[in-house]
Coordinates of C-alpha atoms and ligand atoms in Angstrom, one line a residue:
M1 CA -11.3 -18.0 -41.0
P2 CA -13.8 -15.2 -40.0
R3 CA -12.4 -12.6 -37.7
R4 CA -13.5 -13.0 -34.1
R5 CA -15.4 -10.1 -32.6
A6 CA -13.5 -7.8 -30.3
K7 CA -14.5 -8.1 -26.7
F8 CA -14.0 -5.3 -24.1
F9 CA -13.3 -5.8 -20.4
Q10 CA -13.1 -3.1 -17.8
G11 CA -10.9 -3.8 -14.8
I12 CA -8.7 -1.7 -12.5
D13 CA -5.7 0.2 -13.8
A14 CA -3.0 -1.4 -11.6
S15 CA 0.2 -0.4 -13.4
P16 CA 0.6 2.2 -16.3
G17 CA 1.6 1.3 -19.8
L18 CA 0.0 -0.3 -22.9
H19 CA 0.9 -3.5 -24.7
V20 CA -0.5 -5.4 -27.7
G21 CA 0.5 -9.0 -27.7
L22 CA -0.5 -12.6 -27.5
V23 CA -2.1 -14.3 -24.4
H24 CA -0.3 -16.8 -22.3
L25 CA -3.0 -18.3 -20.2
L26 CA -2.1 -19.5 -16.7
D27 CA -4.9 -21.4 -15.1
R28 CA -3.5 -22.8 -11.9
R29 CA -6.7 -23.4 -10.0
R30 CA -7.5 -26.8 -11.4
V31 CA -5.6 -29.0 -8.9
H32 CA -7.6 -32.1 -7.9
I33 CA -7.2 -32.7 -4.2
P34 CA -7.7 -36.3 -3.1
K35 CA -9.3 -37.0 0.3
R36 CA -8.1 -40.2 2.0
H37 CA -8.4 -41.6 5.5
L38 CA -5.2 -43.3 6.7
P39 CA -4.6 -46.2 9.0
N40 CA -2.9 -45.2 12.3
A41 CA 0.4 -46.6 11.3
D42 CA 0.6 -44.3 8.3
L43 CA -0.1 -41.1 10.2
E44 CA 3.5 -40.2 11.4
P45 CA 5.0 -41.0 7.9
E46 CA 2.3 -38.7 6.5
V47 CA 3.3 -35.9 8.9
L48 CA 6.9 -36.4 7.7
R49 CA 5.9 -36.3 4.1
F50 CA 4.1 -33.0 4.8
R51 CA 7.2 -31.6 6.6
Q52 CA 9.4 -32.6 3.6
A53 CA 7.0 -30.9 1.2
V54 CA 7.3 -27.7 3.3
T55 CA 11.1 -27.9 3.3
D56 CA 11.1 -28.4 -0.5
S57 CA 8.7 -25.6 -1.0
V58 CA 10.8 -23.2 1.1
A59 CA 13.9 -24.2 -1.0
Q60 CA 11.9 -23.6 -4.2
L61 CA 11.0 -20.1 -3.0
E62 CA 14.5 -19.3 -2.0
S63 CA 15.8 -20.2 -5.4
V64 CA 13.0 -18.1 -7.1
R65 CA 14.0 -15.2 -4.8
S66 CA 17.6 -15.3 -6.0
K67 CA 16.3 -14.8 -9.6
L68 CA 14.4 -11.7 -8.6
C69 CA 16.7 -8.9 -9.3
V70 CA 14.5 -5.9 -10.1
R71 CA 16.3 -2.7 -10.6
G72 CA 16.7 -1.0 -7.3
S73 CA 13.4 -2.5 -6.0
K74 CA 13.5 -5.0 -3.3
E75 CA 9.8 -5.1 -2.8
P76 CA 8.8 -8.3 -4.7
G77 CA 11.7 -10.1 -2.9
A78 CA 10.4 -8.9 0.4
I79 CA 7.0 -10.4 -0.4
I80 CA 8.6 -13.7 -1.2
D81 CA 10.4 -13.5 2.1
A82 CA 7.0 -13.1 3.7
H83 CA 5.8 -16.2 1.9
V84 CA 8.8 -18.2 3.3
L85 CA 7.9 -17.0 6.8
M86 CA 4.3 -18.0 6.3
M87 CA 5.4 -21.5 5.3
K88 CA 7.1 -21.7 8.7
D89 CA 4.0 -20.3 10.5
E90 CA 2.8 -22.4 13.4
M91 CA -0.8 -22.1 12.4
L92 CA -0.2 -23.6 9.0
I93 CA 2.3 -26.3 10.1
D94 CA 0.8 -27.3 13.5
G95 CA -2.7 -26.9 12.2
T96 CA -2.1 -29.3 9.3
E97 CA -0.1 -31.8 11.4
S98 CA -2.8 -32.0 14.0
L99 CA -5.5 -32.5 11.4
I100 CA -3.5 -35.3 9.9
R101 CA -3.1 -36.9 13.3
Q102 CA -6.6 -36.2 14.8
Q103 CA -8.7 -36.9 11.8
A104 CA -6.4 -39.5 10.2
L105 CA -6.4 -37.5 7.0
N106 CA -3.9 -37.2 4.1
A107 CA -1.7 -34.2 4.1
E108 CA -3.1 -32.6 1.0
W109 CA -6.7 -32.6 2.4
A110 CA -5.6 -31.4 5.9
L111 CA -3.5 -28.6 4.4
Q112 CA -6.4 -27.4 2.2
Q113 CA -8.7 -27.3 5.3
V114 CA -6.2 -25.2 7.3
V115 CA -5.6 -22.8 4.4
A116 CA -9.4 -22.3 4.1
E117 CA -9.6 -21.5 7.8
I118 CA -6.8 -18.9 7.7
R119 CA -8.4 -17.4 4.6
K120 CA -11.7 -17.0 6.4
A121 CA -10.0 -14.9 9.1
F122 CA -8.6 -12.6 6.4
D123 CA -12.0 -12.4 4.7
A124 CA -13.5 -10.7 7.7
V125 CA -11.0 -7.8 7.4
E126 CA -12.3 -4.6 5.9
D127 CA -9.0 -3.1 4.7
D128 CA -8.1 -3.6 1.1
Y129 CA -4.4 -4.2 1.9
F130 CA -5.2 -7.0 4.3
R131 CA -7.9 -8.5 2.1
E132 CA -5.3 -8.8 -0.6
R133 CA -3.1 -10.8 1.9
R134 CA -5.7 -13.6 1.6
S135 CA -4.0 -14.5 -1.7
D136 CA -0.6 -14.8 0.1
V137 CA -2.1 -17.6 2.2
E138 CA -3.4 -19.3 -0.9
F139 CA -0.2 -19.0 -2.9
V140 CA 1.7 -20.5 0.0
G141 CA -0.8 -23.3 0.4
E142 CA -0.9 -24.0 -3.3
R143 CA 2.9 -24.3 -3.5
V144 CA 3.1 -26.9 -0.7
L145 CA 0.1 -28.7 -2.2
R146 CA 1.7 -29.0 -5.6
T147 CA 4.9 -30.2 -4.1
L148 CA 2.9 -32.8 -2.1
L149 CA 1.1 -33.9 -5.3
G150 CA 4.4 -34.0 -7.2
K151 CA 3.1 -31.4 -9.6
D152 CA 5.1 -28.7 -11.2
A153 CA 5.2 -25.8 -8.6
E154 CA 6.7 -23.4 -11.1
V155 CA 4.7 -21.8 -13.8
R156 CA 5.8 -22.5 -17.4
A157 CA 7.3 -19.6 -19.3
P158 CA 5.3 -18.4 -22.3
A159 CA 6.4 -19.9 -25.7
H160 CA 6.3 -16.5 -27.3
E161 CA 8.3 -13.5 -26.4
R162 CA 6.7 -10.4 -24.8
A163 CA 3.5 -12.4 -23.9
V164 CA 0.6 -11.1 -21.9
V165 CA 0.1 -13.4 -18.9
V166 CA -3.6 -13.8 -18.1
S167 CA -4.4 -15.6 -14.8
H168 CA -6.9 -15.8 -12.1
D169 CA -4.4 -14.5 -9.6
L170 CA -0.6 -14.3 -9.7
S171 CA 1.9 -14.8 -6.9
P172 CA 5.1 -12.8 -6.8
A173 CA 7.0 -16.0 -7.1
D174 CA 5.1 -16.8 -10.3
T175 CA 6.0 -13.4 -11.6
A176 CA 9.7 -13.8 -10.8
A177 CA 9.8 -17.3 -12.4
L178 CA 8.2 -15.9 -15.6
G179 CA 10.8 -13.1 -15.8
R180 CA 10.7 -9.8 -17.5
D181 CA 12.1 -10.9 -20.8
R182 CA 9.3 -13.1 -21.9
V183 CA 6.4 -11.2 -20.2
A184 CA 5.2 -7.8 -21.3
A185 CA 2.0 -7.3 -19.4
F186 CA -0.3 -8.9 -16.8
V187 CA -4.0 -9.3 -16.5
T188 CA -5.7 -11.0 -13.5
E189 CA -9.3 -11.7 -12.6
V190 CA -8.9 -10.7 -9.0
G191 CA -6.8 -8.2 -7.1
G192 CA -6.8 -4.4 -6.5
K193 CA -4.4 -1.5 -6.6
T194 CA -2.7 -2.8 -3.4
G195 CA -2.4 -6.4 -4.6
H196 CA 0.7 -8.3 -5.6
T197 CA 0.2 -8.1 -9.3
A198 CA -0.1 -4.3 -9.0
I199 CA 3.0 -4.0 -6.8
V200 CA 5.2 -6.3 -8.8
A201 CA 4.1 -5.0 -12.2
R202 CA 4.8 -1.4 -11.1
A203 CA 8.2 -2.5 -9.8
L204 CA 8.9 -4.2 -13.2
E205 CA 7.4 -1.2 -15.0
L206 CA 5.0 -3.4 -17.0
P207 CA 1.4 -2.6 -17.7
A208 CA -1.2 -4.5 -15.6
V209 CA -5.0 -4.6 -15.4
V210 CA -6.4 -6.4 -12.4
G211 CA -9.9 -7.3 -11.2
V212 CA -11.1 -8.3 -14.7
E213 CA -13.9 -10.6 -13.7
G214 CA -14.6 -13.6 -15.9
I215 CA -11.8 -13.0 -18.5
L216 CA -10.4 -16.5 -18.3
A217 CA -13.5 -18.0 -19.8
N218 CA -13.2 -15.6 -22.8
L219 CA -9.8 -16.3 -24.2
G220 CA -7.0 -18.9 -24.8
T221 CA -3.3 -19.0 -25.2
G222 CA -2.2 -17.3 -28.4
D223 CA -5.2 -14.9 -28.7
R224 CA -4.4 -11.4 -29.5
I225 CA -5.0 -8.9 -26.7
I226 CA -4.6 -5.2 -25.9
V227 CA -3.7 -4.4 -22.2
D228 CA -4.3 -0.8 -21.4
G229 CA -2.9 -0.2 -17.9
Y230 CA -3.6 3.5 -18.1
R231 CA -7.4 3.0 -18.5
G232 CA -7.7 -0.4 -16.8
Q233 CA -9.1 -1.8 -20.1
V234 CA -8.5 -5.1 -21.9
I235 CA -9.6 -5.9 -25.5
V236 CA -9.5 -9.5 -26.6
H237 CA -9.4 -10.1 -30.4
P238 CA -9.0 -6.4 -31.3
S239 CA -9.4 -5.2 -34.9
E240 CA -6.4 -3.9 -36.8
Q241 CA -7.8 -0.4 -36.4
M242 CA -8.0 -0.8 -32.6
V243 CA -4.5 -1.9 -32.5
R244 CA -3.2 1.0 -34.6
E245 CA -5.1 3.5 -32.4
A246 CA -3.9 1.9 -29.2
L247 CA -0.2 1.8 -30.3
A248 CA -0.3 5.5 -31.4
R249 CA -1.8 6.5 -28.0
S250 CA 0.7 4.4 -26.1
Q251 CA 3.7 5.9 -27.9
G252 CA 2.6 9.4 -27.0
L253 CA 2.0 8.5 -23.3
A254 CA 5.2 6.4 -23.0
S255 CA 7.4 9.3 -24.2
R256 CA 5.6 11.7 -21.8
V257 CA 6.2 9.3 -18.8
A258 CA 9.9 8.8 -19.8
A259 CA 10.3 12.6 -19.8
L260 CA 8.8 12.9 -16.3
K261 CA 11.2 10.3 -15.0
S262 CA 14.2 12.1 -16.3
E263 CA 13.4 14.9 -13.8
L264 CA 13.9 12.8 -10.7
A265 CA 17.1 14.5 -9.6
L266 CA 15.7 18.0 -10.0
P267 CA 14.3 19.9 -7.0
A268 CA 10.6 20.0 -6.3
E269 CA 10.5 23.8 -6.7
T270 CA 7.8 26.0 -8.3
T271 CA 8.7 28.5 -11.1
D272 CA 8.6 31.3 -8.5
G273 CA 11.0 29.5 -6.1
Q274 CA 8.7 27.8 -3.5
R275 CA 10.1 24.4 -2.3
I276 CA 7.9 21.6 -1.0
R277 CA 9.5 18.5 0.4
L278 CA 8.5 15.3 -1.5
A279 CA 8.3 12.4 1.0
A280 CA 7.4 8.7 0.7
N281 CA 4.9 6.6 2.6
I282 CA 6.3 3.2 3.2
E283 CA 4.9 0.0 4.9
M284 CA 8.1 -2.0 5.0
A285 CA 11.8 -1.0 5.4
D286 CA 12.5 -2.7 2.1
E287 CA 10.4 -0.2 0.2
L288 CA 13.0 2.5 0.9
G289 CA 15.1 1.5 -2.1
T290 CA 12.2 2.2 -4.4
A291 CA 11.3 5.4 -2.6
L292 CA 14.9 6.7 -2.9
S293 CA 15.1 5.7 -6.6
Y294 CA 12.0 7.9 -7.2
G295 CA 13.7 10.8 -5.5
A296 CA 12.2 10.8 -2.0
E297 CA 13.6 13.6 0.1
A298 CA 12.2 12.2 3.4
V299 CA 10.1 9.4 4.7
G300 CA 6.8 11.1 5.5
L301 CA 5.2 8.1 7.0
F302 CA 6.5 4.7 8.0
R303 CA 3.5 2.6 9.1
T304 CA 5.1 0.4 11.8
E305 CA 1.8 -1.5 12.5
F306 CA 2.7 -3.8 9.6
M307 CA 5.4 -5.3 11.8
F308 CA 2.7 -6.2 14.4
M309 CA 0.6 -8.4 12.2
G310 CA 1.9 -11.8 13.5
K311 CA 1.0 -13.6 16.6
K312 CA 3.7 -12.0 18.7
A313 CA 4.9 -8.4 18.8
P314 CA 8.4 -8.0 17.4
S315 CA 11.1 -7.7 20.1
E316 CA 12.8 -4.4 21.1
A317 CA 16.0 -5.5 19.3
G318 CA 14.0 -6.6 16.2
Q319 CA 12.2 -3.3 16.0
R320 CA 15.3 -1.3 16.7
K321 CA 17.1 -3.0 13.8
V322 CA 14.3 -2.0 11.3
Y323 CA 14.0 1.6 12.5
S324 CA 17.8 2.0 12.5
K325 CA 18.0 0.7 9.0
I326 CA 15.6 3.3 7.8
L327 CA 17.2 6.1 9.6
R328 CA 20.7 5.1 8.5
E329 CA 19.6 4.8 4.8
M330 CA 18.0 8.2 5.0
G331 CA 21.1 9.8 6.5
S332 CA 20.5 13.5 7.0
R333 CA 17.0 13.4 5.5
P334 CA 14.2 13.1 8.0
A335 CA 12.2 9.9 8.6
T336 CA 8.8 10.1 10.2
I337 CA 8.1 6.8 12.0
R338 CA 4.6 6.4 13.4
T339 CA 3.9 4.4 16.5
M340 CA 1.7 1.4 15.9
D341 CA -1.7 2.3 14.4
L342 CA -3.4 -1.1 15.1
G343 CA -7.0 -2.0 15.4
G344 CA -10.0 -0.8 13.5
D345 CA -9.5 -1.9 9.9
K346 CA -5.9 -3.0 10.6
S347 CA -6.7 -6.2 12.4
Q348 CA -4.3 -7.6 14.8
R349 CA -3.9 -10.8 16.9
I350 CA -1.4 -9.6 19.5
F351 CA -3.6 -7.8 22.0
H352 CA -6.8 -9.1 23.3
T353 CA -9.8 -7.0 22.3
E354 CA -13.6 -7.5 22.6
P355 CA -15.7 -7.5 19.4
E356 CA -16.7 -4.0 18.5
A357 CA -19.8 -2.7 16.7
N358 CA -17.9 0.2 15.3
P359 CA -14.2 -0.7 15.0
A360 CA -13.2 2.6 13.3
L361 CA -14.5 4.4 16.3
G362 CA -13.3 1.9 18.8
L363 CA -10.2 0.8 20.7
R364 CA -7.7 1.4 17.9
S365 CA -4.5 3.2 17.2
I366 CA -3.0 5.3 20.1
R367 CA -5.9 4.2 22.3
L368 CA -4.8 0.6 22.0
S369 CA -1.2 1.5 22.5
L370 CA -2.0 3.4 25.7
R371 CA -4.0 0.4 26.9
H372 CA -1.0 -1.9 26.4
R373 CA 1.8 0.0 28.1
K374 CA 4.4 -2.7 28.1
A375 CA 4.3 -3.2 24.3
F376 CA 4.1 0.6 23.7
L377 CA 7.1 1.3 25.9
T378 CA 9.0 -1.4 24.1
Q379 CA 8.3 0.3 20.8
L380 CA 9.2 3.7 22.2
R381 CA 12.5 2.4 23.6
A382 CA 13.3 0.8 20.2
L383 CA 12.6 4.1 18.4
L384 CA 14.6 6.1 20.9
R385 CA 17.6 3.8 20.6
A386 CA 17.4 3.9 16.8
S387 CA 17.2 7.7 16.9
V388 CA 21.0 8.1 17.2
E389 CA 21.3 6.7 13.7
G390 CA 19.6 9.6 11.8
K391 CA 16.9 12.2 11.9
L392 CA 13.9 10.6 13.5
R393 CA 10.6 12.3 13.6
L394 CA 8.4 10.3 15.9
I395 CA 4.7 10.6 15.4
F396 CA 1.6 9.5 17.4
P397 CA -1.5 8.5 15.4
M398 CA -5.1 9.4 15.9
I399 CA -4.8 11.8 18.8
S400 CA -8.3 12.9 19.6
C401 CA -8.0 14.9 22.8
Q402 CA -5.3 16.5 24.9
A403 CA -5.3 13.8 27.6
E404 CA -4.2 11.3 24.9
L405 CA -1.3 13.5 23.9
D406 CA -0.4 14.0 27.6
Q407 CA -0.3 10.2 28.2
A408 CA 1.6 9.5 25.0
L409 CA 4.3 12.1 26.0
E410 CA 4.4 10.7 29.5
M411 CA 5.1 7.3 28.1
L412 CA 7.9 8.7 25.9
D413 CA 9.4 10.3 29.0
E414 CA 9.2 7.1 30.8
A415 CA 10.9 5.3 28.0
K416 CA 13.7 7.9 28.0
H417 CA 14.0 7.5 31.8
Q418 CA 14.4 3.8 31.4
L419 CA 17.2 4.3 28.8
D420 CA 18.8 7.0 31.1
Q421 CA 19.0 4.5 33.9
K422 CA 21.0 2.1 31.7
S423 CA 23.0 5.0 30.2
L424 CA 21.8 4.1 26.8
P425 CA 21.9 7.0 24.3
Y426 CA 19.1 8.6 22.3
A427 CA 18.9 11.7 20.1
A428 CA 18.3 14.8 22.2
D429 CA 16.9 16.7 19.2
L430 CA 14.3 14.0 18.4
E431 CA 11.2 15.7 16.9
V432 CA 7.8 14.6 18.2
G433 CA 4.6 15.2 16.3
I434 CA 1.0 14.1 16.0
M435 CA -1.2 12.9 13.2
I436 CA -4.1 15.3 12.5
E437 CA -6.7 12.8 11.5
V438 CA -9.6 13.3 14.0
P439 CA -11.8 16.4 13.4
S440 CA -11.8 17.4 17.1
T441 CA -8.0 17.8 17.1
A442 CA -8.0 19.5 13.7
Y443 CA -10.6 22.0 14.9
V444 CA -8.5 23.1 17.9
A445 CA -5.1 22.6 16.2
E446 CA -3.9 25.8 17.9
L447 CA -4.2 24.1 21.3
F448 CA -1.9 21.2 20.2
A449 CA 0.6 23.2 18.1
P450 CA 2.6 24.6 21.0
R451 CA 3.1 21.1 22.4
V452 CA 4.6 19.4 19.4
D453 CA 7.3 19.9 16.8
F454 CA 5.2 19.0 13.8
F455 CA 1.8 17.9 12.5
S456 CA 1.1 15.5 9.7
I457 CA -2.4 15.5 8.3
G458 CA -3.9 12.0 7.7
T459 CA -6.6 12.9 5.3
N460 CA -7.7 9.2 4.8
D461 CA -9.1 9.2 8.4
L462 CA -9.7 12.9 8.7
I463 CA -12.1 12.9 5.7
Q464 CA -13.7 9.6 6.9
Y465 CA -14.5 11.0 10.3
M466 CA -15.4 14.5 9.2
L467 CA -17.8 13.4 6.5
A468 CA -19.0 10.3 8.3
V469 CA -18.0 8.2 5.3
D470 CA -16.4 4.8 5.8
R471 CA -13.2 5.1 3.7
H472 CA -13.5 1.4 2.7
N473 CA -17.1 1.3 1.8
E474 CA -17.7 1.3 -2.0
Q475 CA -21.4 2.1 -1.4
V476 CA -20.6 5.5 -0.1
A477 CA -17.4 6.2 -1.9
Y478 CA -19.2 8.9 -4.0
L479 CA -19.4 10.9 -0.8
Y480 CA -15.7 10.7 0.1
N481 CA -14.6 14.0 -1.2
P482 CA -11.2 15.7 -0.4
L483 CA -12.6 18.9 -2.0
H484 CA -15.6 19.0 0.3
V485 CA -16.1 22.6 1.4
A486 CA -15.8 21.7 5.1
V487 CA -12.6 19.6 4.5
L488 CA -10.9 22.4 2.7
R489 CA -11.8 25.0 5.4
L490 CA -10.6 22.6 8.1
L491 CA -7.3 22.0 6.3
H492 CA -6.8 25.7 5.9
H493 CA -7.4 26.2 9.6
V494 CA -4.9 23.4 10.6
I495 CA -2.2 24.7 8.3
T496 CA -2.6 28.3 9.3
E497 CA -2.4 27.4 13.0
A498 CA 0.7 25.3 12.4
H499 CA 2.4 28.2 10.6
R500 CA 1.3 30.6 13.4
A501 CA 3.0 28.4 16.0
G502 CA 6.0 27.7 13.8
V503 CA 5.6 23.9 13.7
G504 CA 6.2 21.8 10.7
I505 CA 3.2 20.8 8.6
S506 CA 3.0 17.8 6.4
M507 CA 0.2 15.8 4.7
C508 CA 0.5 12.0 4.4
G509 CA -3.0 10.8 3.4
E510 CA -3.8 9.8 -0.2
M511 CA -4.9 13.3 -1.0
A512 CA -1.2 14.4 -0.9
G513 CA -0.3 12.0 -3.7
D514 CA -3.1 12.9 -6.0
P515 CA -1.8 15.4 -8.6
L516 CA -5.3 16.9 -9.0
Y517 CA -5.1 18.5 -5.6
L518 CA -1.5 19.8 -6.0
H519 CA -2.3 23.5 -6.4
I520 CA -4.7 23.4 -3.5
L521 CA -2.0 21.9 -1.3
L522 CA 0.7 24.3 -2.6
G523 CA -1.7 27.2 -2.0
L524 CA -2.4 26.1 1.5
G525 CA 1.3 26.2 2.2
L526 CA 2.2 22.7 3.3
D527 CA 6.0 22.1 4.0
E528 CA 5.9 18.5 2.9
I529 CA 3.6 16.1 1.0
S530 CA 4.1 12.4 1.5
M531 CA 2.9 9.8 -1.0
N532 CA 3.2 6.4 -2.6
P533 CA 6.6 6.8 -4.3
V534 CA 5.2 5.9 -7.8
A535 CA 3.3 9.2 -7.8
M536 CA 6.5 11.3 -7.2
P537 CA 7.7 11.8 -10.8
Y538 CA 4.3 13.2 -11.8
V539 CA 4.0 15.4 -8.7
R540 CA 7.5 16.7 -9.1
H541 CA 7.0 17.6 -12.7
L542 CA 3.8 19.4 -11.9
I543 CA 5.4 21.4 -9.1
R544 CA 8.3 22.4 -11.4
H545 CA 5.7 23.8 -13.9
S546 CA 3.5 25.6 -11.3
S547 CA 3.6 29.0 -9.8
A548 CA 3.0 29.1 -6.1
R549 CA 1.6 32.6 -6.4
E550 CA -1.1 31.3 -8.8
A551 CA -1.8 28.3 -6.7
R552 CA -2.5 30.6 -3.7
K553 CA -4.9 32.5 -5.9
L554 CA -6.8 29.3 -6.6
T555 CA -6.8 28.3 -3.0
R556 CA -8.1 31.8 -1.8
R557 CA -10.8 31.6 -4.4
V558 CA -12.1 28.1 -3.5
L559 CA -12.0 28.9 0.2
R560 CA -14.6 31.6 -0.5
M561 CA -16.9 29.2 -2.3
E562 CA -19.9 27.7 -0.5
T563 CA -20.5 24.4 -2.2
S564 CA -18.3 21.3 -2.8
E565 CA -19.6 21.0 -6.3
E566 CA -18.5 24.5 -7.2
I567 CA -15.0 23.8 -5.7
G568 CA -14.7 20.5 -7.5
R569 CA -15.5 22.1 -10.8
A570 CA -13.2 25.1 -10.2
V571 CA -10.2 22.8 -9.3
R572 CA -10.7 20.5 -12.3
D573 CA -11.1 23.3 -14.7
W574 CA -8.1 25.2 -13.3
M575 CA -5.8 22.1 -13.5
A576 CA -7.1 21.1 -17.0
E577 CA -6.5 24.6 -18.3
R578 CA -2.8 24.5 -17.1
F579 CA -2.0 20.9 -17.6
P580 CA -4.2 19.5 -20.4
D581 CA -2.1 16.4 -20.8
F582 CA -2.8 15.4 -17.2
F583 CA -6.3 16.6 -16.5
N584 CA -9.7 17.2 -18.2
A585 CA -13.0 18.5 -17.0
E586 CA -13.7 15.0 -15.4
G587 CA -10.4 14.8 -13.6
H588 CA -7.4 12.7 -14.6
T589 CA -6.4 11.9 -18.2
D590 CA -4.9 8.6 -19.2
L591 CA -1.4 9.9 -18.4
L592 CA -2.2 9.5 -14.7
G593 CA -3.9 6.1 -15.2
G594 CA -2.4 3.2 -13.3
L595 CA -0.9 5.3 -10.6
Ligands
LIG1 C1 -4.5 8.7 7.2 O1 -5.4 8.4 7.9 O2 -4.6 9.5 6.3 C2 -3.2 8.0 7.3 C3 -2.1 8.4 6.6 O3 -3.1 6.9 8.1 P1 -3.6 5.4 7.6 O4 -4.0 5.5 6.2 O5 -2.6 4.5 7.9 O6 -4.8 5.3 8.5
LIG2 MG1 -5.0 7.1 9.6

């Protein structure tokens, strides 16, 4: 048989690692959904049939969940919990039941309509993280649908060991059901770095490439494939030569990564003795296990807004439980918990808001919290009550003027007063800080510093507002530059003023977790950098092989430069010269791929 030509596909590097294996194709989209109109007498039995399917689907998920036992990581389990909750969601259940009754439709068709409606609502959201949540709704809908149709809701395990699962999309439950033993890599047509396949694959430490458009039409089960999670590349029908090259490269990279991971317990200290605290950004309390297993010394940012995505705000007791859990697990290590940063690209259904032409500049974040005093006070009380459990650093997001800080502090005092009246305890030494993510506040950081205990620089928003570049708009992504001359000079100003006033200074935007900027951040003198936990082993290793004195030299040099291009070149060359495994003249090498 003539050898088939190799085909290359470029996707997104979702999880590092490289694997050569055989394809196990999972095409779960082809479910035929019948549409039937029912006589009146059949409507209530149809509703009951639907409810039974939901109950059965919940039971299936719960059994899948119990199989999920990923070392130290509870994250995929937490996503399955979220799916169970969605199955019980009023919108899904009541929506489907009323369609069955009002339009005399069969359950499958009604459910499909409701799922499409919910999906549409997610489509309108700009944020990648939330757009990815569309697939949650689809997975949940599909599972109930398959149960209704009497089809196998579970995916079939590959016939061959260490297979490469290729699918349009992959739910966490699918991944759990497939298990780590039989699967060695994942490829999906959709998804991004914050999607499920990426999260689960990273937790399982398996290579993954996502967003590979059109790949399903180009392969079949049993085809040979190379999945390169470092470069985000896939090769179908590779030649022997390609396989040899890929394996050689992968062995080199894998042993380097293993060496990095062996340093997790070592301090993040430069060769000349400068310590910098490595902290974790988390969105759910369950992520703490992963963060600690990667050696997090603090929680640098807990984004509480993710608890406020449902129809109702969580209760004071519910919130307190989550905050307490984090503080308890962190013990004497600090945990920065941010008050809800809702609105803008983080869409919410709890508070009524008018449509806005510019949501990023609109009624979002602290502005929304100050408008909804009752809910804000509830959150502040929950935080205060949890503060006795550990070392809480409470932080207000998006402060853009002094009046906003005045009001936020007044609300905190009011919450304390309410607790005092009931003789409920809270930590007296609670630290209070603000996010520096609006240029106005950064520019006059010296006026804010005496009023707070710490700053945390949110570069994601700070860069977006400073450069007038929407952080989620691919069209202008080329302008989004952490090494922009104005950004660096502003960072220098904020950090200098924080030091002058003796307040703690951290950075929790994505810039903090990108190893390319490490020497600039060391040179600027940050006390703490907070990042996605998976970046920590790389950042720790680089810190341990860096000299703070040298890093300051680089920073002084680039602060004198006048163009962003000159700075970019200088930083890349500097890092490539010192760490050729990690960086080259263009930026990252493969070793940092998939992060
Ligand atoms: C930031 O803006 O840098 C930040 C950390 O906050 P978020 O990404 O949640 O807006
Ligand atoms: Mg922000």
